[in-house]
Short mmCIF file of C-alpha atoms in Angstrom, two decimals:
data_model
loop_
_atom_site.label_atom_id
_atom_site.label_comp_id
_atom_site.label_asym_id
_atom_site.label_seq_id
_atom_site.Cartn_x
_atom_site.Cartn_y
_atom_site.Cartn_z
CA MET A 1 0.00 0.00 0.00
CA ALA A 2 1.39 3.38 -0.95
CA THR A 3 2.41 5.65 1.91
CA ASP A 4 3.03 8.88 -0.02
CA ARG A 5 -0.46 10.28 0.52
CA ILE A 6 -2.97 10.57 3.31
CA LYS A 7 -4.95 7.35 3.56
CA LYS A 8 -8.64 7.16 4.21
CA VAL A 9 -9.26 4.89 7.17
CA CYS A 10 -12.62 3.71 8.46
CA VAL A 11 -12.92 2.80 12.15
CA VAL A 12 -15.92 0.66 13.05
CA GLY A 13 -17.12 1.62 16.54
CA ALA A 14 -16.69 4.63 18.84
CA GLY A 15 -16.20 2.84 22.14
CA MET A 16 -13.01 2.76 24.13
CA SER A 17 -10.94 0.97 21.48
CA GLY A 18 -12.47 2.89 18.56
CA LEU A 19 -11.69 6.25 20.15
CA ALA A 20 -8.13 5.08 20.85
CA ALA A 21 -7.76 4.11 17.19
CA ALA A 22 -9.21 7.39 15.92
CA ARG A 23 -6.86 9.47 18.07
CA GLU A 24 -3.72 7.54 17.08
CA LEU A 25 -4.59 7.46 13.37
CA ARG A 26 -5.17 11.21 13.35
CA ARG A 27 -1.88 11.80 15.10
CA GLU A 28 -0.19 10.12 12.14
CA GLY A 29 -1.95 12.36 9.64
CA LEU A 30 -4.45 9.81 8.37
CA ALA A 31 -7.96 10.77 7.29
CA VAL A 32 -10.27 9.03 9.75
CA THR A 33 -13.98 8.30 9.62
CA VAL A 34 -15.49 6.56 12.65
CA MET A 35 -18.87 4.88 12.17
CA GLU A 36 -20.90 4.34 15.34
CA GLN A 37 -24.37 2.81 15.29
CA ARG A 38 -25.48 4.34 18.59
CA SER A 39 -26.43 7.94 19.35
CA ASP A 40 -23.24 8.81 21.25
CA VAL A 41 -19.71 7.63 21.85
CA GLY A 42 -18.77 5.30 24.69
CA GLY A 43 -19.58 1.82 23.41
CA GLN A 44 -20.85 -0.40 26.22
CA TRP A 45 -20.38 2.43 28.71
CA LEU A 46 -23.25 4.32 27.06
CA TYR A 47 -26.08 2.92 29.16
CA ASP A 48 -29.35 2.13 27.41
CA PRO A 49 -32.30 0.95 29.53
CA ARG A 50 -33.87 -0.68 26.49
CA THR A 51 -33.37 -4.37 25.69
CA ASP A 52 -34.15 -6.78 22.89
CA ALA A 53 -37.66 -7.38 24.26
CA ASP A 54 -38.49 -9.91 21.54
CA ASP A 55 -35.16 -11.69 21.91
CA PRO A 56 -34.09 -11.58 25.58
CA LEU A 57 -31.62 -14.42 25.04
CA GLY A 58 -29.85 -12.44 22.34
CA ALA A 59 -29.99 -15.41 19.99
CA ALA A 60 -30.35 -13.32 16.81
CA VAL A 61 -27.17 -12.34 14.95
CA PRO A 62 -26.57 -9.50 15.20
CA VAL A 63 -28.49 -8.50 18.29
CA LYS A 64 -30.81 -5.55 17.77
CA MET A 65 -29.63 -3.63 20.85
CA HIS A 66 -25.86 -3.27 21.08
CA GLY A 67 -25.72 -2.30 24.76
CA SER A 68 -25.27 -4.92 27.47
CA MET A 69 -24.59 -2.65 30.45
CA TYR A 70 -26.74 -3.06 33.55
CA ALA A 71 -27.50 -0.07 35.74
CA SER A 72 -25.59 -1.10 38.87
CA VAL A 73 -22.21 -1.75 37.21
CA ARG A 74 -19.17 -0.56 39.12
CA LEU A 75 -15.59 -1.07 37.99
CA ILE A 76 -13.66 -4.03 39.36
CA SER A 77 -10.37 -2.24 38.61
CA ALA A 78 -9.28 0.95 40.33
CA ARG A 79 -9.45 4.07 38.18
CA GLU A 80 -5.70 4.58 38.68
CA CYS A 81 -5.11 1.36 36.72
CA MET A 82 -7.28 2.58 33.86
CA GLY A 83 -6.88 5.50 31.54
CA PHE A 84 -4.98 6.55 28.45
CA SER A 85 -1.28 7.15 28.94
CA ASP A 86 -1.58 10.90 28.44
CA PHE A 87 -5.15 11.31 29.70
CA GLN A 88 -5.45 9.56 33.04
CA PHE A 89 -8.78 8.61 34.60
CA VAL A 90 -8.61 11.11 37.45
CA PRO A 91 -11.59 11.90 39.70
CA ARG A 92 -13.42 15.15 39.05
CA PRO A 93 -15.37 15.73 42.28
CA GLY A 94 -16.23 19.32 41.39
CA ALA A 95 -17.98 18.42 38.15
CA ALA A 96 -21.74 17.91 38.35
CA GLY A 97 -22.88 14.31 38.33
CA ARG A 98 -19.41 12.81 38.47
CA ASP A 99 -18.42 9.82 40.61
CA ALA A 100 -15.12 10.42 42.40
CA ARG A 101 -14.84 6.94 43.93
CA ARG A 102 -11.79 4.80 43.17
CA PHE A 103 -14.15 2.16 41.72
CA PRO A 104 -16.78 4.37 40.10
CA GLY A 105 -20.00 3.38 38.40
CA ARG A 106 -20.56 2.99 34.68
CA ARG A 107 -21.59 6.60 34.03
CA GLU A 108 -18.23 7.91 35.19
CA VAL A 109 -16.44 5.85 32.53
CA TYR A 110 -18.85 7.18 29.89
CA CYS A 111 -18.14 10.76 31.02
CA TYR A 112 -14.42 10.08 30.90
CA LEU A 113 -14.63 8.81 27.33
CA LYS A 114 -16.71 11.85 26.38
CA ASP A 115 -14.01 14.06 27.89
CA PHE A 116 -11.34 12.17 25.93
CA CYS A 117 -13.27 12.64 22.71
CA ALA A 118 -13.62 16.38 23.35
CA ALA A 119 -10.04 16.91 24.54
CA PHE A 120 -8.57 15.44 21.36
CA GLY A 121 -11.13 16.90 18.95
CA LEU A 122 -12.47 13.60 17.64
CA ALA A 123 -16.15 14.51 17.34
CA ASP A 124 -15.91 15.77 13.76
CA ALA A 125 -14.55 12.39 12.65
CA ILE A 126 -17.43 10.39 14.16
CA ARG A 127 -20.71 9.60 12.40
CA LEU A 128 -23.27 8.68 15.02
CA ASN A 129 -26.41 6.63 14.32
CA THR A 130 -24.52 4.95 11.50
CA ARG A 131 -24.47 1.17 11.31
CA VAL A 132 -21.89 -0.63 9.21
CA VAL A 133 -23.66 -3.43 7.36
CA ARG A 134 -20.88 -4.62 5.08
CA VAL A 135 -17.10 -4.36 4.84
CA ALA A 136 -15.66 -6.12 1.80
CA MET A 137 -12.55 -6.06 -0.36
CA VAL A 138 -12.70 -4.05 -3.55
CA ALA A 139 -9.59 -5.24 -5.35
CA PRO A 140 -8.18 -8.39 -3.75
CA PRO A 141 -5.62 -9.79 -3.30
CA ARG A 142 -3.08 -6.97 -3.89
CA ASN A 143 -3.53 -3.23 -3.41
CA VAL A 144 -6.58 -4.00 -1.35
CA LYS A 145 -9.16 -1.32 -0.75
CA TRP A 146 -12.33 -1.71 1.25
CA LEU A 147 -15.94 -1.01 0.36
CA VAL A 148 -17.87 0.02 3.45
CA ARG A 149 -21.64 0.06 3.29
CA SER A 150 -23.52 1.85 6.06
CA VAL A 151 -27.08 2.84 6.92
CA ARG A 152 -28.66 5.36 9.27
CA VAL A 153 -30.11 3.93 12.47
CA GLU A 154 -33.44 4.98 13.98
CA LEU A 155 -33.96 5.49 17.71
CA ASP A 156 -35.53 2.05 18.09
CA GLY A 157 -32.54 0.40 16.44
CA GLY A 158 -34.19 -0.07 13.06
CA GLU A 159 -32.57 1.06 9.83
CA GLU A 160 -33.80 4.01 7.81
CA GLY A 161 -33.12 5.36 4.33
CA VAL A 162 -30.87 3.97 1.63
CA SER A 163 -27.44 2.56 2.30
CA VAL A 164 -24.27 4.54 1.56
CA GLU A 165 -21.17 2.96 0.04
CA GLU A 166 -17.66 4.39 0.39
CA VAL A 167 -14.18 3.14 -0.43
CA PHE A 168 -11.39 3.27 2.15
CA ASP A 169 -7.72 2.39 2.02
CA ALA A 170 -7.90 0.64 5.37
CA VAL A 171 -10.43 -0.47 7.96
CA VAL A 172 -9.95 -0.84 11.71
CA ILE A 173 -12.52 -3.09 13.39
CA ALA A 174 -13.21 -1.81 16.92
CA ASN A 175 -16.80 -2.83 17.60
CA GLY A 176 -16.10 -4.58 20.90
CA HIS A 177 -17.06 -8.04 22.08
CA TYR A 178 -19.71 -7.61 24.77
CA SER A 179 -22.84 -7.59 22.61
CA GLN A 180 -23.44 -11.02 21.11
CA PRO A 181 -24.33 -13.46 23.91
CA ARG A 182 -22.69 -16.85 24.26
CA LEU A 183 -25.47 -19.22 25.26
CA PRO A 184 -25.10 -22.63 26.88
CA LYS A 185 -26.74 -25.78 25.54
CA ILE A 186 -29.03 -27.06 28.28
CA GLN A 187 -31.69 -29.71 27.82
CA GLY A 188 -35.14 -28.16 27.88
CA MET A 189 -34.16 -24.56 27.09
CA GLU A 190 -36.33 -24.43 23.99
CA GLU A 191 -39.38 -25.88 25.72
CA TRP A 192 -39.14 -23.97 29.01
CA SER A 193 -42.02 -21.50 28.98
CA ARG A 194 -40.97 -19.25 31.85
CA ARG A 195 -38.71 -16.23 31.57
CA GLN A 196 -35.19 -16.78 30.23
CA LEU A 197 -32.69 -14.09 29.36
CA HIS A 198 -29.00 -13.52 28.94
CA SER A 199 -27.28 -10.90 31.09
CA HIS A 200 -27.14 -8.89 27.85
CA SER A 201 -30.82 -8.12 28.50
CA TYR A 202 -30.56 -7.46 32.25
CA ARG A 203 -30.77 -3.85 33.39
CA VAL A 204 -32.36 -3.42 36.86
CA PRO A 205 -33.63 -5.79 39.57
CA ASP A 206 -37.19 -4.46 39.87
CA PRO A 207 -38.89 -6.83 37.38
CA TYR A 208 -37.74 -9.82 39.46
CA SER A 209 -39.33 -8.74 42.73
CA ASN A 210 -40.40 -11.72 44.88
CA GLU A 211 -39.28 -14.17 42.20
CA VAL A 212 -37.13 -17.29 42.38
CA VAL A 213 -34.23 -16.60 40.04
CA VAL A 214 -31.56 -19.01 38.82
CA ILE A 215 -28.33 -17.43 37.62
CA VAL A 216 -26.20 -19.62 35.37
CA GLY A 217 -22.55 -18.62 35.77
CA CYS A 218 -20.45 -17.39 38.68
CA GLY A 219 -18.22 -14.95 36.84
CA ASP A 220 -18.15 -11.23 37.51
CA SER A 221 -21.54 -10.48 35.98
CA GLY A 222 -23.17 -13.50 37.62
CA LEU A 223 -22.00 -12.48 41.08
CA ASP A 224 -22.89 -8.82 40.58
CA ILE A 225 -26.37 -9.58 39.28
CA ALA A 226 -26.94 -12.03 42.13
CA LEU A 227 -26.10 -9.28 44.61
CA ASP A 228 -28.26 -6.82 42.67
CA LEU A 229 -31.24 -9.18 42.90
CA SER A 230 -30.72 -10.18 46.52
CA SER A 231 -32.64 -7.17 47.83
CA VAL A 232 -35.79 -7.86 45.78
CA ALA A 233 -35.94 -11.52 44.76
CA LYS A 234 -37.48 -14.21 46.94
CA GLU A 235 -34.56 -16.55 46.25
CA VAL A 236 -31.40 -16.35 44.14
CA HIS A 237 -29.80 -19.61 43.06
CA LEU A 238 -26.28 -19.47 41.63
CA SER A 239 -25.21 -22.29 39.31
CA ALA A 240 -21.46 -22.84 38.87
CA LYS A 241 -19.54 -25.19 36.58
CA SER A 242 -17.59 -26.19 39.67
CA VAL A 243 -18.84 -25.55 43.20
CA GLU A 244 -15.33 -26.26 44.46
CA ALA A 245 -13.84 -23.58 42.19
CA ALA A 246 -16.58 -21.09 43.10
CA THR A 247 -15.84 -21.49 46.81
CA SER A 248 -12.06 -21.69 46.51
CA THR A 249 -11.87 -18.13 47.88
CA PRO A 250 -13.96 -16.61 50.70
CA ALA A 251 -15.95 -14.21 48.47
CA VAL A 252 -18.81 -16.51 47.42
CA SER A 253 -19.04 -18.13 50.85
CA LYS A 254 -19.43 -14.67 52.42
CA MET A 255 -22.13 -13.76 49.90
CA LEU A 256 -24.07 -16.90 50.81
CA ALA A 257 -23.66 -16.20 54.53
CA ASN A 258 -24.77 -12.57 54.15
CA HIS A 259 -27.92 -13.31 52.12
CA ALA A 260 -30.30 -15.90 53.48
CA GLY A 261 -32.13 -16.32 50.18
CA MET A 262 -29.01 -17.09 48.15
CA ARG A 263 -27.91 -20.64 47.31
CA LEU A 264 -25.06 -22.20 45.32
CA HIS A 265 -25.52 -25.24 43.06
CA PRO A 266 -23.51 -27.19 40.49
CA GLN A 267 -24.24 -26.63 36.81
CA VAL A 268 -27.75 -26.93 35.44
CA ASP A 269 -28.58 -30.35 34.01
CA ARG A 270 -31.99 -29.58 32.50
CA LEU A 271 -35.03 -27.32 32.50
CA CYS A 272 -38.46 -28.91 32.92
CA GLU A 273 -41.80 -27.78 31.51
CA ASP A 274 -43.27 -27.51 35.00
CA GLY A 275 -40.75 -24.79 35.93
CA ARG A 276 -38.22 -26.98 37.68
CA VAL A 277 -34.51 -26.32 37.17
CA VAL A 278 -32.60 -29.54 37.83
CA PHE A 279 -28.93 -29.35 38.76
CA ALA A 280 -26.16 -31.87 38.12
CA ASP A 281 -26.33 -33.25 41.67
CA GLY A 282 -30.05 -34.05 41.30
CA SER A 283 -31.30 -31.15 43.39
CA CYS A 284 -33.88 -28.82 41.86
CA VAL A 285 -35.81 -25.58 42.36
CA VAL A 286 -39.00 -24.25 40.79
CA ALA A 287 -37.90 -20.98 39.22
CA ASP A 288 -39.64 -17.98 37.72
CA THR A 289 -36.59 -16.74 35.77
CA VAL A 290 -33.28 -18.08 34.50
CA ILE A 291 -30.53 -15.56 33.70
CA TYR A 292 -27.56 -16.80 31.69
CA CYS A 293 -24.37 -14.98 32.73
CA THR A 294 -22.30 -17.01 30.32
CA GLY A 295 -20.25 -14.41 28.50
CA TYR A 296 -20.14 -13.18 24.93
CA ARG A 297 -19.05 -14.24 21.45
CA TYR A 298 -16.92 -12.32 19.00
CA SER A 299 -19.15 -11.32 16.13
CA PHE A 300 -18.48 -9.39 12.92
CA PRO A 301 -21.54 -10.14 10.76
CA PHE A 302 -20.74 -7.19 8.50
CA LEU A 303 -17.22 -8.37 7.60
CA ASP A 304 -16.65 -10.23 4.33
CA THR A 305 -13.06 -11.32 3.77
CA THR A 306 -13.83 -14.40 1.64
CA GLY A 307 -12.53 -16.60 4.44
CA ALA A 308 -9.25 -14.81 5.12
CA VAL A 309 -10.24 -14.06 8.74
CA GLY A 310 -13.21 -15.15 10.80
CA VAL A 311 -14.57 -16.31 14.12
CA ASP A 312 -14.42 -19.96 15.19
CA ALA A 313 -17.54 -22.03 15.74
CA GLY A 314 -17.53 -21.37 19.47
CA GLY A 315 -17.24 -17.62 19.01
CA GLY A 316 -14.14 -17.39 21.19
CA ARG A 317 -11.32 -16.90 18.70
CA VAL A 318 -10.84 -14.40 15.88
CA GLY A 319 -8.27 -15.57 13.44
CA PRO A 320 -5.83 -15.85 12.13
CA LEU A 321 -4.60 -12.65 13.80
CA TYR A 322 -0.96 -11.76 14.19
CA GLU A 323 -0.48 -10.47 17.73
CA HIS A 324 -4.29 -10.29 18.12
CA THR A 325 -4.31 -7.36 15.68
CA PHE A 326 -3.48 -8.02 12.00
CA PRO A 327 -4.83 -10.83 9.77
CA PRO A 328 -1.64 -11.83 7.89
CA ALA A 329 -3.27 -12.21 4.46
CA LEU A 330 -4.89 -8.76 4.63
CA ALA A 331 -2.40 -6.75 6.69
CA PRO A 332 -2.03 -3.89 7.08
CA SER A 333 -5.21 -2.73 5.35
CA LEU A 334 -7.40 -4.62 7.84
CA SER A 335 -6.79 -4.62 11.58
CA PHE A 336 -8.60 -5.20 14.87
CA VAL A 337 -8.30 -3.09 18.01
CA GLY A 338 -9.96 -4.24 21.24
CA VAL A 339 -10.11 -8.00 20.70
CA PRO A 340 -7.82 -8.88 23.67
CA MET A 341 -9.30 -9.57 27.10
CA ARG A 342 -7.93 -9.28 30.64
CA VAL A 343 -5.66 -6.39 29.82
CA PHE A 344 -5.18 -2.93 31.25
CA ALA A 345 -7.69 -0.93 29.24
CA PRO A 346 -7.59 1.44 27.52
CA TRP A 347 -3.77 1.41 27.91
CA PHE A 348 -3.39 -1.86 25.97
CA PHE A 349 -5.85 -0.77 23.27
CA GLU A 350 -3.98 2.50 22.99
CA ALA A 351 -0.81 0.51 22.26
CA GLN A 352 -2.64 -1.58 19.65
CA ALA A 353 -3.98 1.57 18.01
CA ARG A 354 -0.55 3.18 18.09
CA TRP A 355 0.94 0.17 16.33
CA VAL A 356 -1.77 0.16 13.65
CA ALA A 357 -1.30 3.90 13.05
CA LEU A 358 2.48 3.58 12.74
CA VAL A 359 2.16 0.72 10.26
CA LEU A 360 -0.47 2.48 8.13
CA SER A 361 1.59 5.68 8.06
CA GLY A 362 4.68 3.77 6.92
CA LYS A 363 6.69 4.44 10.08
CA ALA A 364 6.65 0.78 11.11
CA ALA A 365 6.69 -2.41 9.07
CA LEU A 366 5.12 -5.81 9.56
CA PRO A 367 6.92 -9.11 8.96
CA PRO A 368 6.22 -11.03 5.73
CA GLU A 369 2.87 -12.81 5.57
CA GLU A 370 4.28 -16.31 6.04
CA GLU A 371 6.33 -15.20 9.03
CA MET A 372 3.21 -13.74 10.62
CA MET A 373 1.27 -16.94 9.91
CA GLN A 374 4.01 -19.02 11.50
CA ALA A 375 3.85 -16.84 14.60
CA VAL A 376 0.08 -17.36 14.73
CA ARG A 377 0.47 -21.15 14.48
CA GLU A 378 3.07 -21.16 17.25
CA HIS A 379 0.79 -19.03 19.41
CA TYR A 380 -2.10 -21.44 18.91
CA ARG A 381 0.12 -24.42 19.72
CA ALA A 382 1.42 -22.84 22.93
CA ARG A 383 -2.07 -22.12 24.21
CA GLU A 384 -3.30 -25.57 23.27
CA LEU A 385 -0.42 -27.19 25.18
CA ALA A 386 -1.19 -24.94 28.14
CA GLY A 387 -4.80 -26.16 28.15
CA VAL A 388 -6.32 -22.72 27.54
CA PRO A 389 -10.06 -23.10 26.78
CA ALA A 390 -11.27 -21.86 23.41
CA HIS A 391 -13.31 -18.98 24.82
CA LEU A 392 -10.12 -17.54 26.38
CA ALA A 393 -8.18 -17.47 23.11
CA HIS A 394 -7.64 -13.71 23.43
CA ALA A 395 -7.21 -13.56 27.20
CA ILE A 396 -3.67 -12.25 26.91
CA PRO A 397 -2.02 -13.17 30.22
CA VAL A 398 -3.43 -16.68 30.68
CA VAL A 399 -0.18 -18.40 29.63
CA ASP A 400 2.45 -15.72 30.21
CA ARG A 401 1.61 -12.84 32.54
CA SER A 402 4.34 -10.69 31.04
CA GLU A 403 2.77 -10.85 27.57
CA ILE A 404 0.79 -7.69 28.25
CA TRP A 405 3.94 -5.70 28.87
CA GLN A 406 5.90 -7.36 26.07
CA PHE A 407 3.23 -6.39 23.55
CA VAL A 408 2.95 -2.76 24.64
CA TYR A 409 6.69 -2.12 24.78
CA ARG A 410 7.37 -4.02 21.54
CA HIS A 411 4.82 -2.19 19.43
CA SER A 412 4.56 1.29 20.93
CA ASP A 413 6.42 4.00 22.76
CA LEU A 414 3.87 4.26 25.57
CA PRO A 415 5.20 4.94 29.08
CA ARG A 416 5.82 1.93 31.26
CA MET A 417 3.20 0.96 33.81
CA GLU A 418 4.28 2.03 37.27
CA ASP A 419 4.97 -0.59 39.94
CA TRP A 420 2.50 0.91 42.39
CA LYS A 421 -0.35 0.55 39.89
CA VAL A 422 0.40 -3.14 39.45
CA GLU A 423 0.52 -3.48 43.23
CA LEU A 424 -2.83 -1.70 43.50
CA PHE A 425 -4.38 -3.99 40.93
CA MET A 426 -3.10 -7.09 42.68
CA SER A 427 -4.34 -5.94 46.07
CA SER A 428 -7.77 -5.11 44.58
CA LEU A 429 -7.91 -8.55 42.97
CA LEU A 430 -7.06 -10.27 46.25
CA ASN A 431 -9.60 -8.12 48.11
CA SER A 432 -12.33 -9.03 45.60
CA LYS A 433 -11.65 -12.71 46.23
CA ASP A 434 -11.98 -12.09 49.93
CA ASP A 435 -15.15 -9.98 50.00
CA ARG A 436 -17.04 -9.36 46.76
CA GLU A 437 -19.45 -6.87 48.31
CA ALA A 438 -17.01 -4.65 50.18
CA PHE A 439 -13.67 -4.80 48.35
CA ARG A 440 -14.25 -1.61 46.36
CA ASP A 441 -14.58 0.50 49.50
CA ARG A 442 -11.64 -0.82 51.48
CA ASP A 443 -8.87 1.54 52.55
CA ASP A 444 -5.83 -0.62 53.15
CA ASP A 445 -3.28 0.77 50.69
CA THR A 446 0.43 0.27 51.32
CA GLU A 447 2.62 3.33 51.64
CA SER A 448 4.03 2.77 48.13
CA ILE A 449 0.50 2.89 46.69
CA ARG A 450 -0.35 5.99 48.72
CA GLU A 451 2.79 7.78 47.55
CA GLY A 452 2.20 6.77 43.93
CA GLN A 453 -1.37 7.96 44.13
CA ARG A 454 -0.33 11.32 45.59
CA ILE A 455 1.97 11.95 42.62
CA TRP A 456 -0.64 10.59 40.22
CA ARG A 457 -3.39 12.89 41.49
CA ARG A 458 -1.16 15.94 41.12
CA VAL A 459 0.45 15.18 37.77
CA ALA A 460 -2.36 13.26 36.08
CA GLY A 461 -4.89 15.83 37.25
CA ALA A 462 -2.86 18.63 35.69
CA GLN A 463 -2.43 16.51 32.56
CA TYR A 464 -6.19 15.95 32.30
CA GLU A 465 -7.04 19.61 32.70
CA ALA A 466 -4.31 20.60 30.24
CA ALA A 467 -5.62 18.21 27.61
CA CYS A 468 -9.16 19.49 28.08
CA SER A 469 -7.97 23.07 27.69
CA GLY A 470 -5.59 22.37 24.80
CA ASP A 471 -2.42 23.05 26.78
CA HIS A 472 0.47 20.71 27.46
CA VAL A 473 1.86 19.17 30.62
CA HIS A 474 5.38 20.22 31.55
CA ALA A 475 7.96 17.63 30.47
CA ASP A 476 9.21 17.12 34.02
CA ASP A 477 5.70 16.33 35.22
CA ALA A 478 5.10 13.92 32.34
CA GLU A 479 8.35 12.17 33.19
CA ALA A 480 7.36 11.94 36.86
CA LEU A 481 4.07 10.33 35.85
CA ALA A 482 5.60 7.80 33.49
CA GLY A 483 9.08 7.26 34.90
CA ALA A 484 8.96 3.93 36.64
CA PRO A 485 10.83 0.67 36.10
CA LYS A 486 9.15 -2.15 34.23
CA PRO A 487 7.33 -4.38 36.72
CA PRO A 488 8.73 -7.95 36.82
CA LEU A 489 5.37 -9.71 37.20
CA PRO A 490 2.59 -7.86 35.38
CA ALA A 491 -0.96 -8.96 36.02
CA PRO A 492 -4.18 -9.02 34.01
CA CYS A 493 -6.79 -6.39 34.51
CA GLN A 494 -10.44 -6.21 33.47
CA VAL A 495 -12.21 -2.93 32.93
CA SER A 496 -15.73 -3.93 33.85
CA THR A 497 -17.95 -6.54 35.38
CA MET A 498 -19.11 -7.69 31.96
CA ASN A 499 -17.18 -10.98 31.66
#
């Protein structure tokens, strides 16, 4: 692909990863158009009380309603561990409606992303209420360009008007992976006449007042929704793949002790027409509602690459992707930002976006196609030998915890993550395993975390305000914020309770 002129790049999605991509591409002088099907930026952090009322399981592909955020969501990672490298996620207690807590609610993240968009002047590049319905190659296999077809979206999610087709030199897919539900296969699901839904369609606890609710899955969303329902439901029954694994830390046991109407069971064996939910150990309950907190599938129904890249049958792996970003046969004109899981976000996505922008601008080069494919095969083999389940194909640190750092420092010039932030993350993780309900409000920081936070509040706060006002942070302050040795044992970090 020629690099002697400004390229036209289409970014699909204006969530956290899409905004990161737009900012980095613009910094490299590329002409960027971001297409976002919703009415504002923010991706999943843009809360929508509506659901797919006719499809509460989210079985249709694609789902009608993109949003999967429930009202009570609070971060499970401290705000200090989140944020763009030059636009930290600092509290803004003086701003109306803002949440200054270390583990704020969903709206605070949305406001932060809105601030980021405004600070870096991205709004004029974003087309809201614009759904991408097809992305396909124009002139394969060499000198590839991409035909992008889009339509306007109505308030109810329906499409309006005629479609628009445009040709771009490159496309960055950044539409996220928390929209298309991954559903289990349980005997009797199709015949069960009572209410069933995926957590994708859960918003508030009120509709489940005085009900018996079974929650399938004991991940972050399953535990949070169970706690959300505990104040209104008659009974809440948690179903785990492994009761032993679910109770391996004190958190679940404390939840059960604190809430008399909450019970833990092994996985569901079958659903019966009379309303019974039968578990693997033979026990059963008569339930009003079953909520499947079973995660999400990768889904790109608009993408047509004639088989060059796709999603596996289980919906857990996008591939082949070199370093979770570039499909070797179509690189660099097609790339993905935001596929990885269990990473420091948006810091990791910022690094991905930076790499894509450098490659598209000609400042960085990719290996030959066959070399990239060989790296993909070796990556697959390593994870297979390590016994990594298919749905964790893009969970970066599952095999090697240092892979997060290796990627960021190999492909970008982003500042190194400070030791105290890693320490804070690890302590928060341990606290969450001890007490799921109270860990976010604990105040047991070490002195190294307290000192790091003091510097962070001063420098990052000034950095945030400077970015919003168009000024620049003094070089010494920027160095103080970023200047820390590389941590020897990096750890994974999730940005929400959506897994």
